Coordinates of C-alpha atoms and ligand atoms in Angstrom, one line a residue:
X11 CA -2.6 2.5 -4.5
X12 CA -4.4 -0.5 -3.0
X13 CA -8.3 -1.4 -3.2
X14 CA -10.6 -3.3 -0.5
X15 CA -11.6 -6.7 -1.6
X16 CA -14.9 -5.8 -1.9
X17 CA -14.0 -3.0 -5.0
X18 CA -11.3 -5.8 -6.5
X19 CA -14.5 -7.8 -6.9
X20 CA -16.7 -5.4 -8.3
X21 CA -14.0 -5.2 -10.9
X22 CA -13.3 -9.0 -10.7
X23 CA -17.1 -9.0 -11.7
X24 CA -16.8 -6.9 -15.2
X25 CA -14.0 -9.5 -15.7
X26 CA -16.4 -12.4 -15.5
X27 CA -13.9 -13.8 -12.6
X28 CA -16.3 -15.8 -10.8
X29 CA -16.5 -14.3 -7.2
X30 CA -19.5 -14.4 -3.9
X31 CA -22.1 -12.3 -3.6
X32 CA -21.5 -9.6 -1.1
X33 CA -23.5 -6.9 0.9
X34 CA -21.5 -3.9 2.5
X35 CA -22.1 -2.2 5.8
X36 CA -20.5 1.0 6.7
X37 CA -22.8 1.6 9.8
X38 CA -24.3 -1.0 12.3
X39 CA -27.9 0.1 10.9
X40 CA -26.7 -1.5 7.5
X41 CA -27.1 -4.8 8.6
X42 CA -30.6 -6.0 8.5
X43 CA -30.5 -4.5 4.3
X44 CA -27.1 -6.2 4.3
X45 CA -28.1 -9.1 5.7
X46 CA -31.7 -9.7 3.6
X47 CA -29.9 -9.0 -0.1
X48 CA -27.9 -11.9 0.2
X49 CA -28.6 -15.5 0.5
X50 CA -28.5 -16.3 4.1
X51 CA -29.7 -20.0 4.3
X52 CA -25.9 -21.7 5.1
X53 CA -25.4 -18.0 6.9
X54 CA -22.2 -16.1 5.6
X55 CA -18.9 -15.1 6.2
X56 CA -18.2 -11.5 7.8
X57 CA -14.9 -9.9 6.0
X58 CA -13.1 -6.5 7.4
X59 CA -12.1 -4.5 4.7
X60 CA -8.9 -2.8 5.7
X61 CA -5.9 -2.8 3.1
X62 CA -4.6 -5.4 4.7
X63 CA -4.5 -9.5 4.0
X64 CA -4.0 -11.7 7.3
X65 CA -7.6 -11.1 8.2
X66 CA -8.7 -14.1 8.8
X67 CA -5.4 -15.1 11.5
X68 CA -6.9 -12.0 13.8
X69 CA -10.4 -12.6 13.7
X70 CA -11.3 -9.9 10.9
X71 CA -13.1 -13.4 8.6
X72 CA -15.7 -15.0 10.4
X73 CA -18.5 -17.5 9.0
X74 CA -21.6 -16.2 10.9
X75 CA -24.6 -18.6 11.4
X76 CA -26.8 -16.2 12.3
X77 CA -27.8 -12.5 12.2
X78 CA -26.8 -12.4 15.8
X79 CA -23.6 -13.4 14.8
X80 CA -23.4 -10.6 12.2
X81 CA -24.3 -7.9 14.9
X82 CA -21.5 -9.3 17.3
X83 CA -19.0 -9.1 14.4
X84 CA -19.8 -5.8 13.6
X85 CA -19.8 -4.2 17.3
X86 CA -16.3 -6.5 17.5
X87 CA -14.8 -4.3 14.5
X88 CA -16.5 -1.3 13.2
X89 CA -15.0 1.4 14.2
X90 CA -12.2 -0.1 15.2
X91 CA -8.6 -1.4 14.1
X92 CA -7.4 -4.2 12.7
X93 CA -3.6 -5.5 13.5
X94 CA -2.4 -8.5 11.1
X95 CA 1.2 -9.8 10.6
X96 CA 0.9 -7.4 7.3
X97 CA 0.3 -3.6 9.0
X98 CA 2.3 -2.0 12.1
X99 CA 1.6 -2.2 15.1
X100 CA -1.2 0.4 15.6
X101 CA -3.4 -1.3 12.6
X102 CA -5.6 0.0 10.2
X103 CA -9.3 1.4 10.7
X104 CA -12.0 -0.9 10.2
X105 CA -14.9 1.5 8.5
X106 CA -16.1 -1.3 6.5
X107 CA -17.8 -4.6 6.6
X108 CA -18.5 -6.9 3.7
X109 CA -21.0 -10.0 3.9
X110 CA -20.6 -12.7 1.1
X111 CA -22.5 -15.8 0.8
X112 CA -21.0 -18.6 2.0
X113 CA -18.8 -21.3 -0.2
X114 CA -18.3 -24.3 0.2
X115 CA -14.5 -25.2 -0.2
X116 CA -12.5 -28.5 -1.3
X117 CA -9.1 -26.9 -2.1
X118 CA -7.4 -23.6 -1.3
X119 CA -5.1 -22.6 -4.4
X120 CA -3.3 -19.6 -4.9
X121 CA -2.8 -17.7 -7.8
X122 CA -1.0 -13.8 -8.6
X123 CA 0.1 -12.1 -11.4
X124 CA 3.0 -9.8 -10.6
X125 CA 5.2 -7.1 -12.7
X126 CA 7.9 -9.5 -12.8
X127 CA 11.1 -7.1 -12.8
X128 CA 13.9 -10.3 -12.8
X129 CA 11.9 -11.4 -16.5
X130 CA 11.2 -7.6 -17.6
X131 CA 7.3 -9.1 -18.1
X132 CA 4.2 -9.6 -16.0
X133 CA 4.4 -13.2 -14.5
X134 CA 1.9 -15.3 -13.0
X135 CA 2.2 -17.4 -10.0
X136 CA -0.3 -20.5 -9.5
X137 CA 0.5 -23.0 -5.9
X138 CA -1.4 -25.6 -4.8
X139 CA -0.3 -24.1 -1.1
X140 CA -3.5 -21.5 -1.4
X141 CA -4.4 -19.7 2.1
X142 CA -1.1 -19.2 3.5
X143 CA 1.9 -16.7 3.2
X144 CA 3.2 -17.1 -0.2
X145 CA 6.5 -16.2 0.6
X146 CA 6.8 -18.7 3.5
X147 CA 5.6 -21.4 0.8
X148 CA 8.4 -20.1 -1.7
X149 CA 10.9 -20.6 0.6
X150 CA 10.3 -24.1 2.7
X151 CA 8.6 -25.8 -0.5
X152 CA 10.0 -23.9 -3.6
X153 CA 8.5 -26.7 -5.9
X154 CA 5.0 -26.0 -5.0
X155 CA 5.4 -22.9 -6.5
X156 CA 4.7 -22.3 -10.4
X157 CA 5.1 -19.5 -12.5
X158 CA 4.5 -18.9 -16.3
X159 CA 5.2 -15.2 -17.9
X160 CA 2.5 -13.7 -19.9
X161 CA 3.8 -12.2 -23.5
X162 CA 3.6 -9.1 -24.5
X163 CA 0.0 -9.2 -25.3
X164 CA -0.8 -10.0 -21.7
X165 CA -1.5 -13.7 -22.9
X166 CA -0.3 -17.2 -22.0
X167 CA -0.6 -20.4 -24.7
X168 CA -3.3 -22.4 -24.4
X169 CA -0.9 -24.6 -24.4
X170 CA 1.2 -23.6 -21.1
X171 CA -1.7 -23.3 -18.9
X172 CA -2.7 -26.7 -20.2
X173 CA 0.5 -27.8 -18.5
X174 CA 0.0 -25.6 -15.4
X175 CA -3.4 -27.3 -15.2
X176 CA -2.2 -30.5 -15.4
X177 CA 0.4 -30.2 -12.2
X178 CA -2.3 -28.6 -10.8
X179 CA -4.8 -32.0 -11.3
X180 CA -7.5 -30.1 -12.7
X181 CA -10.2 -31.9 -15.0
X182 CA -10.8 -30.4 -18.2
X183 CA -13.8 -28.8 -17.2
X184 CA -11.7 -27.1 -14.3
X185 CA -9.5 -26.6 -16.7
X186 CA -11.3 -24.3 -18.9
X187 CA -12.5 -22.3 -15.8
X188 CA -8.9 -22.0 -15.1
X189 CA -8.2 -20.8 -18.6
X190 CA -10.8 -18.3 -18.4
X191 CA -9.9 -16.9 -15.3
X192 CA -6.0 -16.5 -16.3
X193 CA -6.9 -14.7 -18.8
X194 CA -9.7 -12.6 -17.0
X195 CA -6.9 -11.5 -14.5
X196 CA -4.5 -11.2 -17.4
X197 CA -7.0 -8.4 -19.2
X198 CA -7.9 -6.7 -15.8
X199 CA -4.0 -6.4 -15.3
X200 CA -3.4 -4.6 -18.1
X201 CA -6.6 -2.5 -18.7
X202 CA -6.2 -1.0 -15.3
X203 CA -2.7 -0.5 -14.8
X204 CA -2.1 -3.2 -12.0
X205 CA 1.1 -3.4 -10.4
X206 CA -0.6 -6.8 -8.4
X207 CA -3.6 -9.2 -8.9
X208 CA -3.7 -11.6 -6.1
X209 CA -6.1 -14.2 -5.4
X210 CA -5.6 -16.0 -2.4
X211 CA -6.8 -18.5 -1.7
X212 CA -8.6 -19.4 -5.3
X213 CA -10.6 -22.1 -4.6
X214 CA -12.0 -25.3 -5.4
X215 CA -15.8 -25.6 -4.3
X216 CA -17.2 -28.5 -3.2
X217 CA -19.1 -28.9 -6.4
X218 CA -15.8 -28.9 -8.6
X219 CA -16.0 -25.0 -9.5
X220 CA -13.2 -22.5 -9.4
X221 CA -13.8 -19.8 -7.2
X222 CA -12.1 -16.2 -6.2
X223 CA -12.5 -16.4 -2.3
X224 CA -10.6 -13.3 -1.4
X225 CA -9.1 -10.7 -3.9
X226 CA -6.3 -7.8 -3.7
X227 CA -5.2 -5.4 -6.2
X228 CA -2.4 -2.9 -6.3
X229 CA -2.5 -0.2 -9.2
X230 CA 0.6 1.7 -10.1
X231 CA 0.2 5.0 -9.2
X232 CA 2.1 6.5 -12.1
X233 CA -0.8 5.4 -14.4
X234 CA -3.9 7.0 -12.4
X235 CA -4.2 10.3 -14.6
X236 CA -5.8 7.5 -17.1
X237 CA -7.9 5.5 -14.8
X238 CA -10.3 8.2 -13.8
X239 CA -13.1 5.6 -12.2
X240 CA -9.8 4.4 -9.9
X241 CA -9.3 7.6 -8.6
X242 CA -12.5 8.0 -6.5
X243 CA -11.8 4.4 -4.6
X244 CA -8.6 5.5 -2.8
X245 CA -9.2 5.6 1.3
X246 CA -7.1 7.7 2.6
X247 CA -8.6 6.2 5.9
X248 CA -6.1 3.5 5.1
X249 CA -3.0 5.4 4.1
X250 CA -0.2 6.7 6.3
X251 CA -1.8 10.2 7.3
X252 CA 1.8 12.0 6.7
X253 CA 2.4 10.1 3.7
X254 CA -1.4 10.5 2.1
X255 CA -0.6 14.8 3.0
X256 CA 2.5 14.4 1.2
X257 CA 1.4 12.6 -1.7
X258 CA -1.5 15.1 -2.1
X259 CA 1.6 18.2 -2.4
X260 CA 3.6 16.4 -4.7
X261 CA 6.4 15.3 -1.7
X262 CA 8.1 12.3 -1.4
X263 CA 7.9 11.5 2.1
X264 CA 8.3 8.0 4.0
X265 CA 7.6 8.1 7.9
X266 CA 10.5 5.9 9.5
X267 CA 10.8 5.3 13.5
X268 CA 13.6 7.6 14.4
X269 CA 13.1 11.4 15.8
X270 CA 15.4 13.2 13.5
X271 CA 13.4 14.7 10.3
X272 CA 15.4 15.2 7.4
X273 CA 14.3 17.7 4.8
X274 CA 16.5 17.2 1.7
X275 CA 16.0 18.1 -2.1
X276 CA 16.9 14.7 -4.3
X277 CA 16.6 11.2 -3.6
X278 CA 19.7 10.2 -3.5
X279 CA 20.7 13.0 -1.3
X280 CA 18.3 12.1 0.8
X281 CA 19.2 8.7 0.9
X282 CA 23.0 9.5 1.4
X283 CA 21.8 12.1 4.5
X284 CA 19.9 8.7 6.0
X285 CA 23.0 7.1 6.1
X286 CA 25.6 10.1 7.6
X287 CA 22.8 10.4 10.3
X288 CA 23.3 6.2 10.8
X289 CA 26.9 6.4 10.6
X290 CA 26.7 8.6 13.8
X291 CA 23.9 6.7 15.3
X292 CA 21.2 9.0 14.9
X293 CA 17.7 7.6 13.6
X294 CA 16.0 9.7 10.9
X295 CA 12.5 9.8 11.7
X296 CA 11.7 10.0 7.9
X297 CA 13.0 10.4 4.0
X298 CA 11.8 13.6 2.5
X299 CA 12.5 14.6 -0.6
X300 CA 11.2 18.0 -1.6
X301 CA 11.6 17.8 -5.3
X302 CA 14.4 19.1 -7.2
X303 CA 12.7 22.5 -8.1
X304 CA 12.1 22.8 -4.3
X305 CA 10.0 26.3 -3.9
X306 CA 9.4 28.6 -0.8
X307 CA 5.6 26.6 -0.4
X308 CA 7.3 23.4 -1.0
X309 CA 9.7 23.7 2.4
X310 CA 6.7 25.2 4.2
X311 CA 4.5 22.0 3.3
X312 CA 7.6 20.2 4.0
X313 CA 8.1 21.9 7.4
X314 CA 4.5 20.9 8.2
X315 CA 5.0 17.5 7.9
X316 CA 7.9 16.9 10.1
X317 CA 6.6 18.8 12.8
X318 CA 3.5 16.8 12.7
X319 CA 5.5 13.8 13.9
X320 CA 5.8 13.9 17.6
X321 CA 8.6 11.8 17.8
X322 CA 10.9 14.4 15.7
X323 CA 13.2 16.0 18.3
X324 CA 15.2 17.8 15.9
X325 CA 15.5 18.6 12.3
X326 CA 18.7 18.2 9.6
X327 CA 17.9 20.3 6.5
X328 CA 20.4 19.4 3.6
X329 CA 19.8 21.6 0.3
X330 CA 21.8 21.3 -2.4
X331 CA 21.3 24.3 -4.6
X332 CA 21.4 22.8 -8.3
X333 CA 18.5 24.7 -10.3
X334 CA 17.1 25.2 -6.5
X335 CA 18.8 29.1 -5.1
X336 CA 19.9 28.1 -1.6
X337 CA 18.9 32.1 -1.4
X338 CA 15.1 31.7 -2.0
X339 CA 15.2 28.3 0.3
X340 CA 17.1 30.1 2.9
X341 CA 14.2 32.9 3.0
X342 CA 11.2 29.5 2.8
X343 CA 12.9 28.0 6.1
X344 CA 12.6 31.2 8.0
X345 CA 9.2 32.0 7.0
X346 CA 8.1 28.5 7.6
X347 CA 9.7 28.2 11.0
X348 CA 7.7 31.8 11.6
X349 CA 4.7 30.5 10.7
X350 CA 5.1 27.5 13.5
X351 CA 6.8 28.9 16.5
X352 CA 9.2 25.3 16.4
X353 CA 11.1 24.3 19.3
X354 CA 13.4 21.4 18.0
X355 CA 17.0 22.3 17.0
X356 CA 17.3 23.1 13.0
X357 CA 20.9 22.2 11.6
X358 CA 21.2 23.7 8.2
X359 CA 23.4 22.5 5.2
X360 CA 23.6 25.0 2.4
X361 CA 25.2 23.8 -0.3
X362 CA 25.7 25.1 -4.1
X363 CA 23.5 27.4 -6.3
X364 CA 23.8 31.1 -4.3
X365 CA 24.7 29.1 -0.8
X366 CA 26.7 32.2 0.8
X367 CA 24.0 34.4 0.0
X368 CA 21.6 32.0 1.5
X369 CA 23.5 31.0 4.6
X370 CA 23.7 35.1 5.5
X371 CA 20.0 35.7 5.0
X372 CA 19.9 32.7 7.9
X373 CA 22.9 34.1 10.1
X374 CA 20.6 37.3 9.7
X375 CA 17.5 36.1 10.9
X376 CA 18.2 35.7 14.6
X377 CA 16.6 32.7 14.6
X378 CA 18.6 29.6 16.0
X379 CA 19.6 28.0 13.3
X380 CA 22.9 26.2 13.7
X381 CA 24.9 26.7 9.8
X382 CA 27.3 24.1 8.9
X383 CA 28.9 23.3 5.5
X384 CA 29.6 19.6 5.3
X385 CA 27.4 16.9 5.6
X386 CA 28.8 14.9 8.1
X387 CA 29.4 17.9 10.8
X388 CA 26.3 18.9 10.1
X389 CA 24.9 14.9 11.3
X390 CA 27.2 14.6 13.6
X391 CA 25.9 18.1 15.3
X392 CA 22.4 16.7 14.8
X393 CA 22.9 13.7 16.5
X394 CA 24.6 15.5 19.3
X395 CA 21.3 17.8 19.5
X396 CA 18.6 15.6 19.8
X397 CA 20.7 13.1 22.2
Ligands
LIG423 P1 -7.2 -13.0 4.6 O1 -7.0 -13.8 5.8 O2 -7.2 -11.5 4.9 O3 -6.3 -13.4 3.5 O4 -8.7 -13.2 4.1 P2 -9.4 -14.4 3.1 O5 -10.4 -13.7 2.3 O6 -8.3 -15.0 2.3 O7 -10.0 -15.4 4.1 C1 -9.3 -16.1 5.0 C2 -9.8 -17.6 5.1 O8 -11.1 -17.6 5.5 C3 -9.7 -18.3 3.8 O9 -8.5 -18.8 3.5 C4 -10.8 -19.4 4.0 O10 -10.2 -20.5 4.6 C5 -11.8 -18.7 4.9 N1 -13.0 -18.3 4.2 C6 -13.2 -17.1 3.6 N2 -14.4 -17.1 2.9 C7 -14.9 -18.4 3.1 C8 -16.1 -19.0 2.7 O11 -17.0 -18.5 2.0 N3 -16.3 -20.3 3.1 C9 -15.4 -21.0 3.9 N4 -15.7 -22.2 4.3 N5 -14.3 -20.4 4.3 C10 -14.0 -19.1 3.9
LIG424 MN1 -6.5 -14.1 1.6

């Protein structure tokens, strides 16, 4: 689950990370409050929150003189969408906008801390290259990039980040600030279940201080049953609608670009029905695995959820019945294609747990369902179908 910038620096805040002042406007009557509670006198710089970094590339960071400037900023984006070299092609709403006092800058750095899965630790990355696309920097100027791995108490030595420090020409009072901010990040990392901190740029001010300038966080979803006060700062707004649906009934659904929906119970199944589908040069319009205890509600849900992509132009269900009874499955398809009178061809894979009881229940149904028992006929057939 991701955060806007503006909630990474409220908690950036508790952590004593040294970040602007801001002002938030969801509406375009917001901005004379917004504009008034911070300081104004260099003006300020205009920030689209939208779970997405690139902003600044597209026009979504602008330093605004003037509330005039503020007002044309806002009509440019509220409202509407934002499209950066990080999201798709249709973008991501723009529903808010955050004002922060303006900073002066001397350097753009760049710092993360990551769950580092090559060192089995959390590792944190410092560059001088701050600003830019990280992974561009690693790969034409790996040396400007520094790492150091935290232990197991989410610290680094004193004497490391000395060192880090040093390559990085701080003085020792920048040094301390740098210090202090490691292991700021370091704490906020691990109280709150991060899976990413990144701070990019950090920056130097004209005046010598370290400063957060921008700020993302990623938590790991697997921990949010213990971080209540996360919970309320998802935006769905900014989530894939199909996937957010999913998520909410316990699915595991990814929407891909294809038009033939795959309902499947496993991942790996799943997975291995992406590929057959490939192999005869069908696109599957999406990975959905509906759990290995799939129920009758779980295949309606399920159901609901392909349909809703307009793109699907036919449909390859591939159960196999471990714990799952192909029977009671069999019986959820029919009701859920009752329930939505569908028009795309169904191809139906029955395999395992009570399979020939199931498959009769669906010759009996007189709906038009075509049955077949392996995998790759049953592709191949799809493919055929939706050409
Ligand atoms: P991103 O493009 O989405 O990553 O948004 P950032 O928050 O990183 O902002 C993009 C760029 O805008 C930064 O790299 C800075 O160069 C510039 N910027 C942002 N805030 C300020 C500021 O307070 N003062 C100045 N001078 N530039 C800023
Ligand atoms: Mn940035």
């Amino acid at each position: 689950m991701n955060l806007h910038e503006y909630q990474a620096k409220e908690y950036f805040e508790t952590y004593d990370l040294p970040v602007s002042r801001r002002s938030i406007i969801k509406k375009s009557s917001d901005i004379d409050e917004a504009v008034e509670s911070i300081d104004f006198s260099n003006g300020c710089v205009a920030k689209v929150q939208s779970h997405t970094g690139g902003r600044g590339k597209v026009g979504g960071v602008k330093l605004c003189k003037s509330k005039v400037e503020v007002k044309e900023f806002v009509e440019q984006w509220l409202g509407k969408k934002i499209v950066t070299i990080q999201t798709d092609s249709d973008g991501l709403p723009v529903n808010i906008i955050s004002l922060e006092e303006l900073t002066d800058i001397d350097k753009e750095l760049y710092m993360s801390f990551i769950v580092d899965r090559g060192e089995k630790c959390v590792s944190m990355i410092v560059s001088e290259a701050g600003g830019m696309n990280i992974e561009e920097v690693a790969e034409k100027t790996p040396e400007k990039i520094l790492k150091a791995k935290l232990n197991s108490d989410y610290l680094i030595e004193e004497k490391e980040i000395k060192v880090l420090a040093n390559s990085l020409n701080f003085n020792s009072e920048q040094t301390d600030q740098f210090s202090k901010i490691v292991s700021g990040c370091a704490k906020l990392f691990r109280d709150k279940d991060l899976s990413l901190l990144e701070i990019n740029p950090l920056v130097i001010k004209t005046d010598g201080n370290l400063h957060c300038l921008d700020a993302k966080i990623n938590v790991d979803e697997n921990a949010l049953y213990r971080q209540e006060d996360l919970l309320d700062k998802r935006d769905p707004t900014q989530e894939d609608q199909r996937e957010y649906e999913a998520k909410e009934n316990d699915l595991s659904y990814v929407s891909l670009d294809g038009n033939i929906g795959c309902m499947v119970n496993g991942a790996g199944l799943a997975m291995g029905t992406m590929d057959t589908i490939k192999l005869y040069d069908g696109e599957p319009a999406n990975f959905l695995d509906v759990g290995g205890t799939a129920t009758k509600e779980r295949v309606s849900k399920a159901f609901k959820l392909i349909l809703s992509d307009q793109n699907v132009k036919g449909i390859l269900i591939n159960i196999f019945g471990g714990i799952v009874r192909c029977d009671l499955i069999a019986q959820g398809i029919i009701d859920a294609i009752k329930e939505r009178s569908v028009s795309v061809p169904i191809v139906v894979r029955l395999q395992g747990n009570k399979s020939e009881e199931g498959k009769l229940i669906l010759n009996d149904s007189g709906l038009n369902l075509i049955g077949e028992d392996s995998l790759q006929e049953a592709s191949k057939k799809i493919v055929e179908l939706v050409k």
